[in-house]
Amino acid sequence: MASDTEDNNQNFELLSFNPFATNDLFSDSNIDPDKNFYDDFNISLFQTNYFTPNEFTKNFDMSCDSFSVLHLNVRSLNKNFKHFKDFFASLKLKFSVLCFSETWAEEDISKNSLFQLEGYNLIHQNRKDRKGGGLAIFVDKIFTFKLRDDLSINSNSIESLTIEIFNKKTKNIILSAIYRPPDGDLEAGENYLRDILSKTIKTKKTIIFAGDFNLNVLHYDQDKKNQNFVILLFEFGMILTTNRPTRV
C-alpha cells in the first residue's frame, strides 16, 4: 500500500509540459507558420528528467565541442554561493555559462573574491532603487563575449542581462539571463521579449533565454497569461527546454 508521500511523488513525476500533444495552442491565427518548424522537430530531444549529481555526471558529456548553460534562482548569492560552489564541484563538469537570477546583490560583486569561480569571467546587473532581484552570468574563459546593453533591461516588470558570445566555428550566441518578479507587469515583460527577439531573429544568431519567468506553463492551456507567453516563444521559433516542475 502506497503512502500519501509516495502517491504525491508519483503524481509529481507525471507532470509535464507538452504543447505538442494538442492542437489548441496552434489555433491562434496570429502565429506565422513560416516562423515555425515544429512539424519536423524532434521534441523528444527536450524531455526533461531529474538527476542526482552522480547521475548527471554519468549521463552528460561536457566536452570542449559542446555548449552548455546552467540557470539557478539563487535567492541571495551572499547566502547561497558557497553552497552552490560545493554542489558545482560535486558535478565534476564544467558548463560553458552559468546564469543566476535573484542575486540580491547591492555591491559590485565582480570585485569581491567571494563570488569568483576559477576559469570563469563574471558580469552582473544589480536591481535599481529597490532590494531583491539582480542577475549574474559566469562565462567560461575560453569564450570571448561582450555585453549587449541594447538588449538588456532593468525595470520593475522584468530584468535581463544580455551578452553576445563570439563563436569562430559557428553562429554567435545571444544569451540573456532573465528574471520576471511575480508582481511584474506581464504585458511589459512580453513586450521586451518580443522586442529582443524581433531585433535578433533576423541576425541568424543562436538565441538562449535562461531565467525565472514566474509562470506555470504546465497550465498553459488553462491560463491565458501562460498561453500568451508560450505562443510568443513559439512565434519566434523558440523551444522551452524545461517541461517539468522546477520547484514545488
mmCIF file of C-alpha atoms in Angstrom:
data_model
loop_
_atom_site.group_PDB
_atom_site.id
_atom_site.type_symbol
_atom_site.label_atom_id
_atom_site.label_comp_id
_atom_site.label_asym_id
_atom_site.label_seq_id
_atom_site.Cartn_x
_atom_site.Cartn_y
_atom_site.Cartn_z
ATOM 1 C CA MET A 1 0.000 0.000 0.000
ATOM 2 C CA ALA A 2 1.498 3.328 -1.071
ATOM 3 C CA SER A 3 1.791 6.167 1.410
ATOM 4 C CA ASP A 4 0.461 9.671 0.732
ATOM 5 C CA THR A 5 4.038 10.870 0.179
ATOM 6 C CA GLU A 6 4.687 8.143 -2.383
ATOM 7 C CA ASP A 7 1.433 8.981 -4.178
ATOM 8 C CA ASN A 8 2.373 12.673 -4.292
ATOM 9 C CA ASN A 9 5.833 11.856 -5.658
ATOM 10 C CA GLN A 10 4.314 9.664 -8.364
ATOM 11 C CA ASN A 11 1.855 12.401 -9.322
ATOM 12 C CA PHE A 12 4.707 14.921 -9.395
ATOM 13 C CA GLU A 13 6.652 12.730 -11.814
ATOM 14 C CA LEU A 14 3.668 12.688 -14.195
ATOM 15 C CA LEU A 15 3.526 16.475 -14.504
ATOM 16 C CA SER A 16 4.886 17.528 -17.868
ATOM 17 C CA PHE A 17 4.535 20.450 -20.281
ATOM 18 C CA ASN A 18 3.788 19.070 -23.745
ATOM 19 C CA PRO A 19 2.027 21.554 -26.043
ATOM 20 C CA PHE A 20 2.640 19.239 -28.989
ATOM 21 C CA ALA A 21 0.075 16.806 -27.632
ATOM 22 C CA THR A 22 -2.753 19.202 -28.518
ATOM 23 C CA ASN A 23 -3.656 21.407 -31.448
ATOM 24 C CA ASP A 24 -5.312 24.032 -29.252
ATOM 25 C CA LEU A 25 -2.147 26.096 -28.948
ATOM 26 C CA PHE A 26 -1.744 26.382 -32.698
ATOM 27 C CA SER A 27 -5.272 27.598 -33.433
ATOM 28 C CA ASP A 28 -4.185 31.222 -32.935
ATOM 29 C CA SER A 29 -4.149 32.906 -36.340
ATOM 30 C CA ASN A 30 -1.511 35.392 -35.152
ATOM 31 C CA ILE A 31 1.181 32.728 -35.334
ATOM 32 C CA ASP A 32 3.036 32.901 -38.628
ATOM 33 C CA PRO A 33 3.549 29.304 -39.818
ATOM 34 C CA ASP A 34 6.622 30.400 -41.775
ATOM 35 C CA LYS A 35 8.343 31.119 -38.469
ATOM 36 C CA ASN A 36 7.605 27.693 -37.030
ATOM 37 C CA PHE A 37 9.257 24.391 -37.731
ATOM 38 C CA TYR A 38 7.687 22.144 -35.128
ATOM 39 C CA ASP A 39 6.101 19.668 -37.517
ATOM 40 C CA ASP A 40 9.532 18.259 -38.322
ATOM 41 C CA PHE A 41 11.185 18.985 -34.987
ATOM 42 C CA ASN A 42 12.199 16.146 -32.708
ATOM 43 C CA ILE A 43 10.661 17.443 -29.495
ATOM 44 C CA SER A 44 11.761 14.280 -27.675
ATOM 45 C CA LEU A 45 15.239 15.809 -27.560
ATOM 46 C CA PHE A 46 13.948 18.221 -24.930
ATOM 47 C CA GLN A 47 12.211 15.909 -22.493
ATOM 48 C CA THR A 48 13.311 16.961 -19.013
ATOM 49 C CA ASN A 49 14.422 14.406 -16.435
ATOM 50 C CA TYR A 50 15.513 14.640 -12.819
ATOM 51 C CA PHE A 51 19.033 13.564 -11.841
ATOM 52 C CA THR A 52 21.168 13.247 -8.757
ATOM 53 C CA PRO A 53 24.611 14.874 -9.166
ATOM 54 C CA ASN A 54 26.189 11.457 -9.766
ATOM 55 C CA GLU A 55 23.565 10.522 -12.360
ATOM 56 C CA PHE A 56 24.008 13.838 -14.121
ATOM 57 C CA THR A 57 27.778 13.437 -14.307
ATOM 58 C CA LYS A 58 27.423 9.946 -15.802
ATOM 59 C CA ASN A 59 24.785 10.926 -18.373
ATOM 60 C CA PHE A 60 26.192 14.130 -19.837
ATOM 61 C CA ASP A 61 29.318 14.909 -21.802
ATOM 62 C CA MET A 62 30.593 18.475 -21.357
ATOM 63 C CA SER A 63 33.303 18.220 -23.984
ATOM 64 C CA CYS A 64 35.000 21.278 -25.426
ATOM 65 C CA ASP A 65 32.837 20.982 -28.574
ATOM 66 C CA SER A 66 29.552 21.326 -26.696
ATOM 67 C CA PHE A 67 27.891 24.484 -25.392
ATOM 68 C CA SER A 68 26.047 24.170 -22.090
ATOM 69 C CA VAL A 69 24.096 26.565 -19.880
ATOM 70 C CA LEU A 70 23.030 26.193 -16.258
ATOM 71 C CA HIS A 71 20.498 28.530 -14.651
ATOM 72 C CA LEU A 72 19.762 28.817 -10.942
ATOM 73 C CA ASN A 73 17.473 31.126 -8.992
ATOM 74 C CA VAL A 74 19.955 31.513 -6.162
ATOM 75 C CA ARG A 75 17.901 33.802 -3.865
ATOM 76 C CA SER A 76 20.940 35.607 -2.491
ATOM 77 C CA LEU A 77 24.475 34.974 -3.698
ATOM 78 C CA ASN A 78 25.765 36.162 -0.351
ATOM 79 C CA LYS A 79 23.833 33.418 1.460
ATOM 80 C CA ASN A 80 23.991 30.553 -1.041
ATOM 81 C CA PHE A 81 27.032 30.933 -3.294
ATOM 82 C CA LYS A 82 29.260 28.735 -1.127
ATOM 83 C CA HIS A 83 26.581 26.015 -1.179
ATOM 84 C CA PHE A 84 26.426 26.323 -4.960
ATOM 85 C CA LYS A 85 30.206 26.018 -5.298
ATOM 86 C CA ASP A 86 30.123 22.794 -3.257
ATOM 87 C CA PHE A 87 27.287 21.450 -5.432
ATOM 88 C CA PHE A 88 29.055 22.552 -8.626
ATOM 89 C CA ALA A 89 32.235 20.775 -7.556
ATOM 90 C CA SER A 90 30.254 17.564 -6.957
ATOM 91 C CA LEU A 91 29.120 17.548 -10.601
ATOM 92 C CA LYS A 92 32.713 17.289 -11.836
ATOM 93 C CA LEU A 93 31.557 19.026 -15.022
ATOM 94 C CA LYS A 94 32.200 22.475 -16.431
ATOM 95 C CA PHE A 95 29.337 24.378 -18.018
ATOM 96 C CA SER A 96 30.031 26.951 -20.718
ATOM 97 C CA VAL A 97 27.839 29.536 -18.986
ATOM 98 C CA LEU A 98 26.258 29.802 -15.523
ATOM 99 C CA CYS A 99 23.298 32.152 -15.056
ATOM 100 C CA PHE A 100 21.961 33.293 -11.692
ATOM 101 C CA SER A 101 18.744 35.168 -11.005
ATOM 102 C CA GLU A 102 17.729 36.854 -7.756
ATOM 103 C CA THR A 103 21.300 37.530 -6.705
ATOM 104 C CA TRP A 104 20.027 40.166 -4.234
ATOM 105 C CA ALA A 105 23.377 41.908 -4.650
ATOM 106 C CA GLU A 106 23.815 45.569 -3.761
ATOM 107 C CA GLU A 107 27.551 45.844 -4.408
ATOM 108 C CA ASP A 108 29.902 45.310 -7.345
ATOM 109 C CA ILE A 109 30.264 41.558 -6.863
ATOM 110 C CA SER A 110 32.736 41.286 -9.745
ATOM 111 C CA LYS A 111 35.352 42.804 -7.427
ATOM 112 C CA ASN A 112 34.541 40.518 -4.498
ATOM 113 C CA SER A 113 36.760 37.440 -4.295
ATOM 114 C CA LEU A 114 33.980 35.514 -2.538
ATOM 115 C CA PHE A 115 31.980 35.456 -5.750
ATOM 116 C CA GLN A 116 34.646 34.262 -8.146
ATOM 117 C CA LEU A 117 34.723 30.904 -9.914
ATOM 118 C CA GLU A 118 38.013 29.608 -11.235
ATOM 119 C CA GLY A 119 38.040 29.553 -15.019
ATOM 120 C CA TYR A 120 35.093 31.956 -15.408
ATOM 121 C CA ASN A 121 34.590 35.642 -16.109
ATOM 122 C CA LEU A 122 31.746 37.347 -14.225
ATOM 123 C CA ILE A 123 29.321 40.003 -15.415
ATOM 124 C CA HIS A 124 26.368 41.131 -13.325
ATOM 125 C CA GLN A 125 23.467 43.559 -13.049
ATOM 126 C CA ASN A 126 22.017 44.685 -9.726
ATOM 127 C CA ARG A 127 18.453 45.842 -9.282
ATOM 128 C CA LYS A 128 17.965 49.593 -9.132
ATOM 129 C CA ASP A 129 16.020 51.547 -6.498
ATOM 130 C CA ARG A 130 14.772 48.533 -4.519
ATOM 131 C CA LYS A 131 16.079 45.382 -2.905
ATOM 132 C CA GLY A 132 15.958 41.882 -4.373
ATOM 133 C CA GLY A 133 16.271 40.789 -7.988
ATOM 134 C CA GLY A 134 19.621 41.010 -9.699
ATOM 135 C CA LEU A 135 21.346 38.841 -12.306
ATOM 136 C CA ALA A 136 24.809 37.368 -12.793
ATOM 137 C CA ILE A 137 26.444 35.469 -15.654
ATOM 138 C CA PHE A 138 29.657 33.452 -15.375
ATOM 139 C CA VAL A 139 31.256 32.748 -18.769
ATOM 140 C CA ASP A 140 33.943 30.138 -19.349
ATOM 141 C CA LYS A 141 37.202 31.974 -20.066
ATOM 142 C CA ILE A 142 37.646 30.079 -23.327
ATOM 143 C CA PHE A 143 34.910 32.301 -24.787
ATOM 144 C CA THR A 144 35.114 35.909 -25.905
ATOM 145 C CA PHE A 145 31.948 37.905 -25.257
ATOM 146 C CA LYS A 146 30.573 41.400 -24.953
ATOM 147 C CA LEU A 147 27.738 42.992 -23.006
ATOM 148 C CA ARG A 148 24.697 43.839 -25.128
ATOM 149 C CA ASP A 149 23.285 46.893 -23.358
ATOM 150 C CA ASP A 150 20.866 47.381 -26.244
ATOM 151 C CA LEU A 151 19.250 44.020 -25.448
ATOM 152 C CA SER A 152 19.331 44.308 -21.642
ATOM 153 C CA ILE A 153 16.725 45.837 -19.348
ATOM 154 C CA ASN A 154 16.403 46.658 -15.659
ATOM 155 C CA SER A 155 12.806 47.552 -14.815
ATOM 156 C CA ASN A 156 10.156 46.697 -12.235
ATOM 157 C CA SER A 157 8.444 44.445 -14.795
ATOM 158 C CA ILE A 158 11.403 42.369 -15.962
ATOM 159 C CA GLU A 159 15.174 42.220 -15.605
ATOM 160 C CA SER A 160 17.504 40.958 -18.303
ATOM 161 C CA LEU A 161 21.271 40.852 -18.669
ATOM 162 C CA THR A 162 22.273 40.012 -22.242
ATOM 163 C CA ILE A 163 25.647 39.109 -23.709
ATOM 164 C CA GLU A 164 26.865 38.064 -27.148
ATOM 165 C CA ILE A 165 29.325 35.187 -27.230
ATOM 166 C CA PHE A 166 31.607 35.061 -30.255
ATOM 167 C CA ASN A 167 31.982 31.698 -31.923
ATOM 168 C CA LYS A 168 34.605 31.120 -34.616
ATOM 169 C CA LYS A 169 33.217 27.736 -35.692
ATOM 170 C CA THR A 170 29.519 28.570 -35.947
ATOM 171 C CA LYS A 171 26.962 31.314 -35.258
ATOM 172 C CA ASN A 172 27.417 33.787 -32.428
ATOM 173 C CA ILE A 173 25.218 33.233 -29.381
ATOM 174 C CA ILE A 174 22.892 35.838 -27.879
ATOM 175 C CA LEU A 175 22.305 34.797 -24.281
ATOM 176 C CA SER A 176 20.002 36.552 -21.808
ATOM 177 C CA ALA A 177 19.765 35.872 -18.095
ATOM 178 C CA ILE A 178 16.208 36.912 -17.209
ATOM 179 C CA TYR A 179 14.135 37.400 -14.085
ATOM 180 C CA ARG A 180 10.467 38.427 -14.028
ATOM 181 C CA PRO A 181 9.245 39.051 -10.466
ATOM 182 C CA PRO A 182 5.848 37.572 -9.541
ATOM 183 C CA ASP A 183 4.341 41.062 -9.405
ATOM 184 C CA GLY A 184 5.986 42.181 -12.634
ATOM 185 C CA ASP A 185 3.743 43.535 -15.383
ATOM 186 C CA LEU A 186 3.406 40.525 -17.683
ATOM 187 C CA GLU A 187 2.467 42.544 -20.765
ATOM 188 C CA ALA A 188 5.517 44.784 -20.345
ATOM 189 C CA GLY A 189 7.694 41.695 -19.925
ATOM 190 C CA GLU A 190 6.286 40.122 -23.074
ATOM 191 C CA ASN A 191 6.830 43.362 -24.994
ATOM 192 C CA TYR A 192 10.502 43.263 -24.002
ATOM 193 C CA LEU A 193 10.846 39.646 -25.118
ATOM 194 C CA ARG A 194 9.141 40.435 -28.415
ATOM 195 C CA ASP A 195 11.484 43.386 -28.910
ATOM 196 C CA ILE A 196 14.665 41.408 -28.242
ATOM 197 C CA LEU A 197 13.510 38.551 -30.456
ATOM 198 C CA SER A 198 12.497 40.906 -33.264
ATOM 199 C CA LYS A 199 15.933 42.540 -33.156
ATOM 200 C CA THR A 200 17.944 39.318 -33.067
ATOM 201 C CA ILE A 201 15.937 36.751 -35.036
ATOM 202 C CA LYS A 202 16.992 38.278 -38.370
ATOM 203 C CA THR A 203 20.687 38.030 -37.483
ATOM 204 C CA LYS A 204 20.519 34.220 -37.659
ATOM 205 C CA LYS A 205 22.404 34.024 -34.351
ATOM 206 C CA THR A 206 21.601 31.399 -31.730
ATOM 207 C CA ILE A 207 19.310 32.845 -29.043
ATOM 208 C CA ILE A 208 19.160 31.471 -25.497
ATOM 209 C CA PHE A 209 16.987 32.701 -22.625
ATOM 210 C CA ALA A 210 17.948 31.347 -19.204
ATOM 211 C CA GLY A 211 15.851 32.550 -16.323
ATOM 212 C CA ASP A 212 12.907 32.518 -13.989
ATOM 213 C CA PHE A 213 9.720 33.918 -15.513
ATOM 214 C CA ASN A 214 7.458 33.006 -12.574
ATOM 215 C CA LEU A 215 4.945 31.377 -14.889
ATOM 216 C CA ASN A 216 3.471 27.900 -14.630
ATOM 217 C CA VAL A 217 3.485 26.675 -18.217
ATOM 218 C CA LEU A 218 2.060 23.341 -17.058
ATOM 219 C CA HIS A 219 -1.216 25.282 -17.100
ATOM 220 C CA TYR A 220 -0.635 26.933 -20.480
ATOM 221 C CA ASP A 221 -3.985 25.627 -21.766
ATOM 222 C CA GLN A 222 -5.908 26.857 -18.693
ATOM 223 C CA ASP A 223 -4.482 30.320 -18.122
ATOM 224 C CA LYS A 224 -4.340 32.989 -20.830
ATOM 225 C CA LYS A 225 -1.217 34.680 -19.470
ATOM 226 C CA ASN A 226 0.729 31.409 -19.584
ATOM 227 C CA GLN A 227 -0.609 30.620 -23.042
ATOM 228 C CA ASN A 228 0.369 34.052 -24.382
ATOM 229 C CA PHE A 229 3.914 33.541 -23.105
ATOM 230 C CA VAL A 230 4.234 30.142 -24.796
ATOM 231 C CA ILE A 231 2.717 31.413 -28.045
ATOM 232 C CA LEU A 232 5.162 34.341 -28.072
ATOM 233 C CA LEU A 233 8.133 31.980 -27.843
ATOM 234 C CA PHE A 234 6.705 29.649 -30.484
ATOM 235 C CA GLU A 235 6.047 32.576 -32.806
ATOM 236 C CA PHE A 236 9.788 33.186 -32.990
ATOM 237 C CA GLY A 237 10.780 29.519 -33.195
ATOM 238 C CA MET A 238 11.922 29.235 -29.569
ATOM 239 C CA ILE A 239 11.764 25.932 -27.680
ATOM 240 C CA LEU A 240 11.069 25.548 -23.960
ATOM 241 C CA THR A 241 13.687 23.055 -22.840
ATOM 242 C CA THR A 242 12.270 22.600 -19.332
ATOM 243 C CA ASN A 243 8.981 20.720 -19.412
ATOM 244 C CA ARG A 244 8.697 19.548 -15.802
ATOM 245 C CA PRO A 245 8.293 21.400 -12.483
ATOM 246 C CA THR A 246 11.465 23.060 -11.258
ATOM 247 C CA ARG A 247 10.120 23.562 -7.735
ATOM 248 C CA VAL A 248 7.140 22.549 -5.570
#
